[in-house]
Short mmCIF file of C-alpha atoms in Angstrom, two decimals:
data_model
loop_
_atom_site.label_atom_id
_atom_site.label_comp_id
_atom_site.label_asym_id
_atom_site.label_seq_id
_atom_site.Cartn_x
_atom_site.Cartn_y
_atom_site.Cartn_z
CA UNK R 29 156.97 -47.75 161.66
CA UNK R 30 158.55 -46.11 164.70
CA UNK R 31 161.88 -44.34 164.52
CA UNK R 32 164.96 -45.31 166.56
CA UNK R 33 164.25 -42.33 168.81
CA UNK R 34 160.66 -43.40 169.44
CA UNK R 35 161.72 -47.00 170.12
CA UNK R 36 164.31 -45.70 172.60
CA UNK R 37 161.65 -43.73 174.49
CA UNK R 38 159.29 -46.73 174.46
CA UNK R 39 161.73 -49.12 176.16
CA UNK R 40 159.93 -51.21 178.80
CA UNK R 41 160.39 -49.79 182.29
CA UNK R 42 161.80 -46.45 181.13
CA UNK R 43 158.97 -44.40 182.68
CA UNK R 44 159.47 -46.11 186.04
CA UNK R 45 163.23 -45.49 185.80
CA UNK R 46 162.60 -41.79 185.12
CA UNK R 47 160.45 -41.59 188.24
CA UNK R 48 163.17 -43.37 190.26
CA UNK R 49 165.69 -40.75 189.17
CA UNK R 50 163.28 -38.03 190.33
CA UNK R 51 163.21 -39.75 193.72
CA UNK R 52 167.03 -39.68 193.84
CA UNK R 53 167.10 -36.03 192.81
CA UNK R 54 164.76 -35.11 195.65
CA UNK R 55 166.49 -37.38 198.18
CA UNK R 56 169.97 -35.96 197.48
CA UNK R 57 168.82 -32.39 196.82
CA UNK R 58 170.35 -32.48 193.34
CA UNK R 59 170.01 -29.10 191.68
CA UNK R 60 171.87 -29.50 188.39
CA UNK R 61 172.44 -32.29 185.85
CA UNK R 62 175.08 -32.77 183.14
CA UNK R 63 173.59 -34.47 180.09
CA UNK R 64 176.78 -35.81 178.53
CA UNK R 65 178.06 -37.81 175.59
CA UNK R 66 181.53 -38.62 174.21
CA UNK R 67 183.15 -37.05 171.16
CA UNK R 68 185.24 -38.77 168.48
CA UNK R 69 188.40 -38.13 170.54
CA UNK R 70 186.92 -39.30 173.86
CA UNK R 71 186.16 -35.85 175.28
CA UNK R 72 183.07 -35.47 177.45
CA UNK R 73 180.58 -33.15 175.75
CA UNK R 74 177.00 -32.13 176.43
CA UNK R 75 174.73 -29.66 178.18
CA UNK R 76 173.72 -28.86 181.74
CA UNK R 77 170.23 -28.16 183.04
CA UNK R 78 168.58 -27.43 186.40
CA UNK R 79 167.21 -30.60 188.00
CA UNK R 80 163.56 -29.44 188.07
CA UNK R 81 163.57 -29.98 184.27
CA UNK R 82 164.68 -33.64 184.50
CA UNK R 83 161.44 -35.09 183.12
CA UNK R 84 161.41 -32.73 180.14
CA UNK R 85 164.97 -33.64 179.15
CA UNK R 86 164.35 -37.35 179.80
CA UNK R 87 161.42 -37.37 177.37
CA UNK R 88 162.32 -34.70 174.81
CA UNK R 89 166.11 -34.57 175.09
CA UNK R 90 168.44 -31.68 174.37
CA UNK R 91 169.62 -30.31 171.03
CA UNK R 92 173.19 -29.58 170.01
CA UNK R 93 174.96 -29.11 166.67
CA UNK R 94 176.20 -32.27 164.96
CA UNK R 95 179.77 -30.91 165.01
CA UNK R 96 179.89 -31.29 168.80
CA UNK R 97 180.64 -34.97 168.17
CA UNK R 98 183.97 -33.69 166.76
CA UNK R 99 184.55 -31.23 169.63
CA UNK R 100 183.24 -28.42 167.36
CA UNK R 101 186.81 -27.89 166.16
CA UNK R 102 187.91 -26.47 162.82
CA UNK R 103 190.57 -27.93 160.55
CA UNK R 104 193.66 -26.15 159.29
CA UNK R 105 191.68 -24.74 156.36
CA UNK R 106 189.13 -23.11 158.66
CA UNK R 107 186.37 -25.65 157.98
CA UNK R 108 184.45 -27.32 160.80
CA UNK R 109 185.47 -30.95 161.21
CA UNK R 110 182.81 -33.49 160.30
CA UNK R 111 179.86 -31.15 159.86
CA UNK R 112 179.54 -27.59 158.59
CA UNK R 113 177.69 -24.69 160.16
CA UNK R 114 174.66 -25.58 158.03
CA UNK R 115 174.30 -29.06 159.59
CA UNK R 116 171.25 -30.04 161.60
CA UNK R 117 171.08 -30.43 165.37
CA UNK R 118 171.23 -33.77 167.13
CA UNK R 119 168.87 -34.89 169.88
CA UNK R 120 170.46 -36.32 173.02
CA UNK R 121 168.33 -38.56 175.25
CA UNK R 122 169.54 -39.80 178.64
CA UNK R 123 170.32 -43.45 179.32
CA UNK R 124 168.46 -43.25 182.60
CA UNK R 125 170.35 -46.11 184.26
CA UNK R 126 173.61 -44.10 184.07
CA UNK R 127 172.35 -41.28 186.31
CA UNK R 128 174.78 -40.67 189.18
CA UNK R 129 175.29 -37.94 191.74
CA UNK R 130 178.81 -36.48 191.62
CA UNK R 131 180.48 -37.30 194.97
CA UNK R 132 182.59 -34.12 194.87
CA UNK R 133 179.50 -31.95 194.27
CA UNK R 134 176.35 -33.66 195.62
CA UNK R 135 174.14 -30.93 194.22
CA UNK R 136 175.19 -31.99 190.72
CA UNK R 137 174.60 -35.26 188.84
CA UNK R 138 175.53 -36.63 185.45
CA UNK R 139 173.84 -38.95 182.99
CA UNK R 140 175.19 -40.41 179.74
CA UNK R 141 173.08 -39.86 176.62
CA UNK R 142 172.40 -41.59 173.31
CA UNK R 143 172.33 -39.36 170.23
CA UNK R 144 169.78 -39.25 167.42
CA UNK R 145 169.08 -37.30 164.26
CA UNK R 146 166.44 -34.61 164.68
CA UNK R 147 162.77 -35.53 164.67
CA UNK R 148 161.96 -33.19 161.76
CA UNK R 149 164.87 -33.98 159.44
CA UNK R 150 163.87 -34.80 155.85
CA UNK R 151 166.28 -37.76 155.74
CA UNK R 152 166.17 -40.53 158.37
CA UNK R 153 164.35 -38.47 161.02
CA UNK R 154 164.87 -39.81 164.53
CA UNK R 155 167.52 -42.33 163.42
CA UNK R 156 170.57 -43.07 165.54
CA UNK R 157 173.31 -40.50 164.94
CA UNK R 158 176.17 -42.56 163.54
CA UNK R 159 178.88 -40.13 164.77
CA UNK R 160 177.87 -41.07 168.33
CA UNK R 161 180.77 -43.39 169.23
CA UNK R 162 179.17 -44.50 172.49
CA UNK R 163 175.89 -45.43 170.80
CA UNK R 164 177.77 -47.22 168.03
CA UNK R 165 179.61 -49.45 170.51
CA UNK R 166 176.38 -50.47 172.20
CA UNK R 167 174.79 -51.37 168.88
CA UNK R 168 177.85 -53.18 167.49
CA UNK R 169 178.20 -55.20 170.69
CA UNK R 170 174.49 -56.05 170.69
CA UNK R 171 174.62 -57.19 167.05
CA UNK R 172 177.73 -59.31 167.74
CA UNK R 173 175.97 -60.97 170.68
CA UNK R 174 172.84 -61.64 168.63
CA UNK R 175 174.89 -63.26 165.84
CA UNK R 176 177.27 -65.33 167.93
CA UNK R 177 175.81 -65.64 171.42
CA UNK R 178 179.08 -64.12 172.69
CA UNK R 179 179.89 -60.86 174.41
CA UNK R 180 183.14 -59.06 175.15
CA UNK R 181 184.35 -58.30 178.65
CA UNK R 182 187.26 -55.89 179.07
CA UNK R 183 189.52 -54.58 181.78
CA UNK R 184 191.81 -51.62 181.12
CA UNK R 185 195.16 -50.50 182.54
CA UNK R 186 194.79 -46.71 182.44
CA UNK R 187 198.28 -45.35 183.00
CA UNK R 188 198.56 -41.59 183.46
CA UNK R 189 200.99 -39.10 184.99
CA UNK R 190 200.42 -36.61 187.78
CA UNK R 191 202.34 -33.46 186.87
CA UNK R 192 203.21 -30.38 188.90
CA UNK R 193 201.66 -27.03 188.05
CA UNK R 194 203.50 -23.81 187.33
CA UNK R 195 202.90 -20.77 189.55
CA UNK R 196 200.44 -19.42 186.97
CA UNK R 197 198.36 -22.62 187.18
CA UNK R 198 199.43 -24.09 183.85
CA UNK R 199 200.75 -27.67 183.84
CA UNK R 200 204.49 -28.16 183.85
CA UNK R 201 206.24 -31.07 182.17
CA UNK R 202 207.50 -32.30 185.52
CA UNK R 203 206.18 -35.34 187.34
CA UNK R 204 205.27 -35.19 191.03
CA UNK R 205 207.41 -38.25 191.84
CA UNK R 206 210.56 -40.00 190.65
CA UNK R 207 210.38 -42.56 187.83
CA UNK R 208 210.78 -45.63 190.06
CA UNK R 209 208.56 -48.50 188.96
CA UNK R 210 206.57 -50.33 191.67
CA UNK R 211 208.29 -48.39 194.49
CA UNK R 212 205.93 -48.10 197.43
CA UNK R 213 207.68 -44.95 198.68
CA UNK R 214 206.91 -43.12 195.40
CA UNK R 215 203.41 -44.59 195.48
CA UNK R 216 203.03 -43.17 198.99
CA UNK R 217 203.99 -39.70 197.76
CA UNK R 218 200.75 -39.76 195.77
CA UNK R 219 198.65 -41.55 198.40
CA UNK R 220 196.40 -38.55 199.18
CA UNK R 221 195.51 -38.34 195.48
CA UNK R 222 195.02 -42.10 195.31
CA UNK R 223 192.68 -42.10 198.31
CA UNK R 224 190.55 -39.39 196.73
CA UNK R 225 190.43 -41.07 193.30
CA UNK R 226 189.42 -44.37 194.93
CA UNK R 227 186.79 -42.67 197.07
CA UNK R 228 185.17 -40.98 194.09
CA UNK R 229 185.58 -44.06 191.91
CA UNK R 230 183.75 -46.33 194.36
CA UNK R 231 181.01 -43.73 194.78
CA UNK R 232 180.49 -43.73 191.00
CA UNK R 233 180.37 -47.50 190.58
CA UNK R 234 184.00 -48.43 189.89
CA UNK R 235 185.06 -51.53 191.82
CA UNK R 236 188.61 -50.35 192.52
CA UNK R 237 190.91 -53.36 192.97
CA UNK R 238 194.62 -52.45 192.77
CA UNK R 239 197.22 -49.94 191.69
CA UNK R 240 200.94 -49.21 191.45
CA UNK R 241 203.54 -46.59 190.61
CA UNK R 242 204.81 -47.10 187.08
CA UNK R 243 208.24 -46.18 185.71
CA UNK R 244 207.76 -42.58 184.58
CA UNK R 245 207.66 -39.41 186.71
CA UNK R 246 204.36 -39.17 188.58
CA UNK R 247 202.98 -42.20 186.72
CA UNK R 248 200.15 -44.19 188.30
CA UNK R 249 198.02 -47.09 187.21
CA UNK R 250 194.85 -47.64 189.22
CA UNK R 251 192.58 -50.51 188.18
CA UNK R 252 188.96 -51.48 188.62
CA UNK R 253 187.12 -54.73 187.94
CA UNK R 254 186.51 -55.75 184.32
CA UNK R 255 183.00 -55.91 182.84
CA UNK R 256 181.08 -55.81 179.59
CA UNK R 257 182.72 -53.58 176.99
CA UNK R 258 180.19 -50.74 177.07
CA UNK R 259 180.25 -50.58 180.89
CA UNK R 260 184.06 -50.52 180.99
CA UNK R 261 184.13 -47.74 178.38
CA UNK R 262 181.76 -45.64 180.51
CA UNK R 263 183.88 -46.30 183.59
CA UNK R 264 187.13 -45.32 181.88
CA UNK R 265 185.44 -42.08 180.81
CA UNK R 266 184.23 -41.58 184.38
CA UNK R 267 187.73 -42.32 185.75
CA UNK R 268 189.21 -39.59 183.59
CA UNK R 269 186.55 -37.16 184.80
CA UNK R 270 187.37 -38.13 188.39
CA UNK R 271 191.11 -37.57 187.88
CA UNK R 272 190.46 -34.12 186.45
CA UNK R 273 188.43 -33.20 189.53
CA UNK R 274 191.04 -34.60 191.93
CA UNK R 275 193.68 -32.59 190.09
CA UNK R 276 191.71 -29.42 190.76
CA UNK R 277 191.46 -30.30 194.44
CA UNK R 278 195.19 -31.04 194.87
CA UNK R 279 196.63 -28.43 192.48
CA UNK R 280 198.01 -31.20 190.27
CA UNK R 281 197.60 -31.94 186.57
CA UNK R 282 196.38 -35.40 185.50
CA UNK R 283 198.12 -36.04 182.19
CA UNK R 284 196.73 -38.59 179.74
CA UNK R 285 199.09 -37.54 176.96
CA UNK R 286 200.72 -40.77 175.74
CA UNK R 287 204.35 -39.57 175.72
CA UNK R 288 205.11 -36.32 177.58
CA UNK R 289 208.67 -37.49 178.41
CA UNK R 290 211.26 -39.32 176.30
CA UNK R 291 213.58 -41.82 177.96
CA UNK R 292 210.92 -43.26 180.27
CA UNK R 293 207.81 -45.32 179.69
CA UNK R 294 204.77 -43.81 178.01
CA UNK R 295 201.18 -43.88 179.20
CA UNK R 296 199.62 -47.08 177.90
CA UNK R 297 196.09 -48.37 178.34
CA UNK R 298 196.35 -52.12 177.76
CA UNK R 299 193.02 -53.83 177.09
CA UNK R 300 192.58 -57.23 178.78
CA UNK R 301 189.84 -59.07 176.92
CA UNK R 302 187.83 -62.24 177.09
CA UNK R 303 184.78 -63.58 175.25
CA UNK R 304 181.84 -64.93 177.21
CA UNK R 305 178.72 -66.94 176.50
CA UNK R 306 176.33 -65.97 179.27
CA UNK R 307 178.51 -66.52 182.38
CA UNK R 308 180.98 -68.91 180.74
CA UNK R 309 184.38 -67.63 179.65
CA UNK R 310 184.89 -69.29 176.26
CA UNK R 311 188.47 -68.00 175.98
CA UNK R 312 189.62 -70.53 178.58
CA UNK R 313 191.74 -73.47 177.34
CA UNK R 314 189.76 -76.39 175.92
CA UNK R 315 192.75 -78.73 175.42
CA UNK R 316 195.56 -80.25 177.46
CA UNK R 317 197.79 -77.16 177.49
CA UNK R 318 196.70 -74.95 180.43
CA UNK R 319 198.17 -71.88 178.72
CA UNK R 320 196.73 -72.33 175.23
CA UNK R 321 193.44 -70.45 174.60
CA UNK R 322 190.42 -72.27 173.25
CA UNK R 323 190.04 -72.73 169.50
CA UNK R 324 187.55 -69.88 169.49
CA UNK R 325 189.97 -67.72 171.48
CA UNK R 326 192.77 -68.45 169.03
CA UNK R 327 190.55 -67.44 166.12
CA UNK R 328 189.72 -64.18 167.92
CA UNK R 329 193.45 -63.51 168.38
CA UNK R 330 193.93 -64.33 164.71
CA UNK R 331 191.37 -61.68 163.80
CA UNK R 332 193.09 -59.02 165.88
CA UNK R 333 196.50 -59.82 164.37
CA UNK R 334 194.98 -59.78 160.87
CA UNK R 335 193.66 -56.27 161.40
CA UNK R 336 196.30 -54.90 163.76
CA UNK R 337 197.60 -52.20 161.42
CA UNK R 338 194.15 -50.62 161.03
CA UNK R 339 193.33 -51.08 164.70
CA UNK R 340 196.52 -49.20 165.57
CA UNK R 341 195.04 -46.05 164.05
CA UNK R 342 192.14 -46.25 166.52
CA UNK R 343 194.08 -47.41 169.56
CA UNK R 344 197.14 -45.17 169.09
CA UNK R 345 195.15 -42.21 167.85
CA UNK R 346 197.45 -39.16 168.11
CA UNK R 347 200.67 -37.93 166.53
CA UNK R 348 202.24 -38.18 169.98
CA UNK R 349 201.16 -41.84 170.32
CA UNK R 350 203.92 -42.90 167.96
CA UNK R 351 206.67 -41.39 170.12
CA UNK R 352 205.84 -44.33 172.38
CA UNK R 353 206.73 -46.74 169.59
CA UNK R 354 209.97 -45.02 168.59
CA UNK R 355 211.39 -44.68 172.13
CA UNK R 356 213.06 -48.11 172.23
CA UNK R 357 213.61 -50.20 175.33
CA UNK R 358 210.28 -49.58 177.09
CA UNK R 359 208.26 -52.61 176.01
CA UNK R 360 206.06 -50.79 173.53
CA UNK R 361 204.84 -53.45 171.07
CA UNK R 362 205.90 -52.91 167.46
CA UNK R 363 205.22 -56.32 165.88
CA UNK R 364 202.06 -58.21 164.95
CA UNK R 365 202.66 -61.39 166.89
CA UNK R 366 201.40 -63.02 170.08
CA UNK R 367 202.81 -64.98 172.99
CA UNK R 368 202.17 -65.90 176.59
CA UNK R 369 204.06 -63.65 179.02
CA UNK R 370 205.80 -61.98 176.11
CA UNK R 371 205.79 -58.19 176.40
CA UNK R 372 207.60 -57.69 173.09
CA UNK R 373 204.54 -58.76 171.07
CA UNK R 374 201.36 -56.82 170.37
CA UNK R 375 199.21 -59.46 172.07
CA UNK R 376 199.97 -61.70 175.01
CA UNK R 377 197.95 -64.25 176.91
CA UNK R 378 198.46 -62.59 180.28
CA UNK R 379 196.44 -65.31 182.04
CA UNK R 380 194.62 -68.44 180.82
CA UNK R 381 191.27 -66.62 180.86
CA UNK R 382 192.13 -63.53 178.79
CA UNK R 383 194.52 -61.86 176.36
CA UNK R 384 196.12 -58.45 176.57
CA UNK R 385 196.01 -56.08 173.60
CA UNK R 386 199.10 -53.89 174.03
CA UNK R 387 199.13 -51.53 171.02
CA UNK R 388 196.97 -48.96 172.80
CA UNK R 389 197.75 -45.84 174.80
CA UNK R 390 196.15 -43.41 177.22
CA UNK R 391 194.65 -41.16 174.53
CA UNK R 392 192.39 -43.96 173.29
CA UNK R 393 188.66 -43.48 172.86
CA UNK R 394 187.47 -46.81 174.37
CA UNK R 395 184.14 -46.74 172.53
CA UNK R 396 186.02 -46.80 169.23
CA UNK R 397 188.71 -49.28 170.32
CA UNK R 398 186.25 -51.80 171.77
CA UNK R 399 184.04 -51.58 168.68
CA UNK R 400 187.04 -52.11 166.42
CA UNK R 401 188.30 -55.07 168.45
CA UNK R 402 184.86 -56.72 168.51
CA UNK R 403 184.70 -56.40 164.74
CA UNK R 404 188.22 -57.79 164.24
CA UNK R 405 187.56 -60.73 166.59
CA UNK R 406 184.26 -61.46 164.85
CA UNK R 407 186.09 -61.63 161.53
CA UNK R 408 188.67 -63.97 163.05
CA UNK R 409 185.98 -66.26 164.41
CA UNK R 410 183.94 -66.28 161.19
CA UNK R 411 187.01 -67.05 159.06
CA UNK R 412 188.68 -69.26 161.69
CA UNK R 413 191.92 -67.31 161.35
CA UNK R 414 195.00 -69.07 162.72
CA UNK R 415 197.33 -66.74 164.67
CA UNK R 416 200.16 -69.26 164.40
CA UNK R 417 202.11 -70.67 167.35
CA UNK R 418 202.82 -68.44 170.34
CA UNK R 419 206.19 -66.70 170.23
CA UNK R 420 208.02 -67.34 173.50
CA UNK R 421 211.31 -65.72 172.48
CA UNK R 422 211.96 -62.02 172.73
CA UNK R 423 210.62 -60.86 169.36
CA UNK R 424 213.90 -59.17 168.49
CA UNK R 425 215.78 -62.41 169.14
CA UNK R 426 213.26 -64.29 167.02
CA UNK R 427 213.72 -61.85 164.17
CA UNK R 428 217.51 -62.03 164.44
CA UNK R 429 217.12 -65.79 164.08
CA UNK R 430 215.19 -65.34 160.84
CA UNK R 431 211.53 -64.95 161.79
CA UNK R 432 209.55 -62.60 159.58
CA UNK R 433 207.07 -60.47 161.51
CA UNK R 434 204.91 -57.62 160.26
CA UNK R 435 205.56 -54.26 161.88
CA UNK R 436 202.66 -52.03 162.87
CA UNK R 437 202.38 -48.47 161.47
CA UNK R 438 204.95 -46.14 163.02
CA UNK R 439 203.26 -42.78 162.29
CA UNK R 440 199.69 -41.57 162.47
CA UNK R 441 199.83 -40.91 158.71
CA UNK R 442 200.71 -44.53 157.94
CA UNK R 443 198.07 -45.75 160.39
CA UNK R 444 195.40 -43.65 158.67
CA UNK R 445 196.30 -45.32 155.36
CA UNK R 446 196.05 -48.76 156.98
CA UNK R 447 192.61 -47.93 158.37
CA UNK R 448 191.46 -46.61 155.01
CA UNK R 449 192.44 -49.91 153.38
CA UNK R 450 190.71 -52.16 155.96
CA UNK R 451 186.99 -52.55 155.27
CA UNK R 452 186.45 -54.78 158.29
CA UNK R 453 187.76 -52.31 160.88
CA UNK R 454 186.12 -49.41 159.07
CA UNK R 455 182.78 -51.22 159.47
CA UNK R 456 183.14 -50.61 163.22
CA UNK R 457 182.79 -46.90 162.35
CA UNK R 458 179.48 -46.95 160.45
CA UNK R 459 177.74 -44.10 158.67
CA UNK R 460 179.33 -40.74 159.46
CA UNK R 461 181.67 -42.13 162.13
CA UNK R 462 184.58 -43.04 159.87
CA UNK R 463 184.24 -39.83 157.87
CA UNK R 464 184.32 -37.67 161.01
CA UNK R 465 187.21 -39.64 162.56
CA UNK R 466 189.24 -39.57 159.34
CA UNK R 467 188.68 -35.82 158.88
CA UNK R 468 189.71 -35.10 162.46
CA UNK R 469 192.82 -37.29 162.45
CA UNK R 470 193.90 -36.46 158.90
CA UNK R 471 193.82 -32.79 159.86
CA UNK R 472 195.81 -33.56 163.03
CA UNK R 473 198.48 -35.32 160.97
CA UNK R 474 198.61 -32.57 158.34
CA UNK R 475 198.86 -29.83 160.98
CA UNK R 476 201.85 -31.67 162.46
CA UNK R 477 203.47 -32.07 159.03
CA UNK R 478 202.89 -28.36 158.39
CA UNK R 479 204.55 -27.26 161.66
CA UNK R 480 208.11 -26.26 162.46
CA UNK R 481 209.10 -27.93 165.73
CA UNK R 482 211.87 -27.29 168.24
CA UNK R 483 213.65 -30.30 166.72
CA UNK R 484 213.58 -28.68 163.26
CA UNK R 485 215.12 -25.49 164.57
CA UNK R 486 217.83 -27.28 166.55
CA UNK R 487 218.66 -29.62 163.66
CA UNK R 488 218.56 -27.24 160.69
CA UNK R 489 218.85 -23.59 161.76
CA UNK R 490 222.59 -23.56 161.10
CA UNK R 491 222.54 -26.20 158.38
CA UNK R 492 224.67 -24.33 155.78
CA UNK R 493 227.27 -23.42 154.73
#
C-alpha cells in the first residue's frame, strides 16, 4: 500500500507539470526558488534553492525540522514549541501548480509545499504531517465536499495599517495618514503604495477589485475576488508577502497587528462565505423573503453560532486581538447572534448570496480559520441547527429590552478554554495540529500574564501608602 507521500508524487499529470515549470524557469531566467509552507501562526516558512535543482526538489522534496511548523520558537520554560530537538525532519514537496515568478524579483520564484512525515520514520512513514495547517485545510475541504457535495468559497477583507518608520529603520506606532474613513484624499496619500500592491497582486494571480481607506491611521483595505477556501487562503498569504515587499520599497511598515492603536478601529479580516454545489450557490434564498438564506444556509449559520466561542480562539488568535473587543464603539462583534446589515452581531448576511463572519482579525491564519468554519458549518448542516430569527435591532438595544445573548470570550485565555471544550472545532486541527497550536498560544497567554506592562507601572507604582 502506497504512502501519502508516494500517492502525492504519483498524481496524474504531475510529471508534465514539473516539465512545464522547467520551461517557465528557462523562459524567465529564474535562478532561485523559495519552497515555502505556512506555520501555525500564518508565517511563511521554508527553504530556498537554486533553480537548476528544481526537478530534484520536485521529486524528492526538502527536509526541515518538525518544529518549523511552530516557527521554531521556544516557550517561556525554554522548551521548543510543538516538537523537541529530538524530533524527526519533515519532507516538503511542491504543489507544482502554485509556482509563480516574483514580480519584484523576476530571477526568483516561489512555490507552496505540502508537508509529510519522513520516508524512513518507524511510525507512519510518508504520512501527511498533521501540523501542516495548509495541507490540513485542503484535506478537510476535500472530505467535506466528498460527504456533502458542497464546497466553501470565501472572500476576505484584509485590513492593515501602513506605519511610518523611525530614522533607525524600526517601525513607529504612527500611521502614514489621518484616521478618516473612506476619505479619497487620505486614500490618495497612499496611492503609490496601492498601485504597487495592485501591480504585484495581479501578477501573482489576485483579481484585485476594490479598496478604501478605513478609519484608523494609515489603514487600508484592498480586496480581491473570492474563490474556493484553499485558494483564498493562499492568496491572503501572498498578499501579506506582497505588502511586506512594498513596504521595503517605500520605506513603510505594513502592520497586521490587530490593535496597534486604541481609540480607533482595529485591523479586522472579515470572512465573507458561501456554500456551493458545483457552480450553484446554495446559500441563496429558497423562499419568498429575498434576504433570508436558504434552509441549508441557515443551518450553516447555526453551526457557526453554536461553535463561535471556540472559533474565536482561532480567528482572534493573539493576546492583542482582544483589545479590539474591549475598545467599545468600533463595531467589533461581541455577541453570538446574526442579522442582515447588523454590524453589532458576530454574523451578518451582508448580501443575499453570502454571510459575513466578523469575529476575526488581521492576525488570523486563514488555513486554520477556514478549516474551523467548514467543520462548524458541517456540524450545523448535519444537525440542522436553527440560528433563530435574524436580529435587526442594535444588539445592545435588544439586550436592554431583555434579549439574552451569549458573549464570546474576551481574553485569549478564555478562548483557549472554549476551544479545549469543543470537540467539533478541535477536529479541524487533527493529529498534532491542536497540540502544537495549544502549546504555542497557551505559552503566549502565560507570557503575557507573567509580564509587567506599562499599564501596571502607571497604575500601581505609587499604590501605597
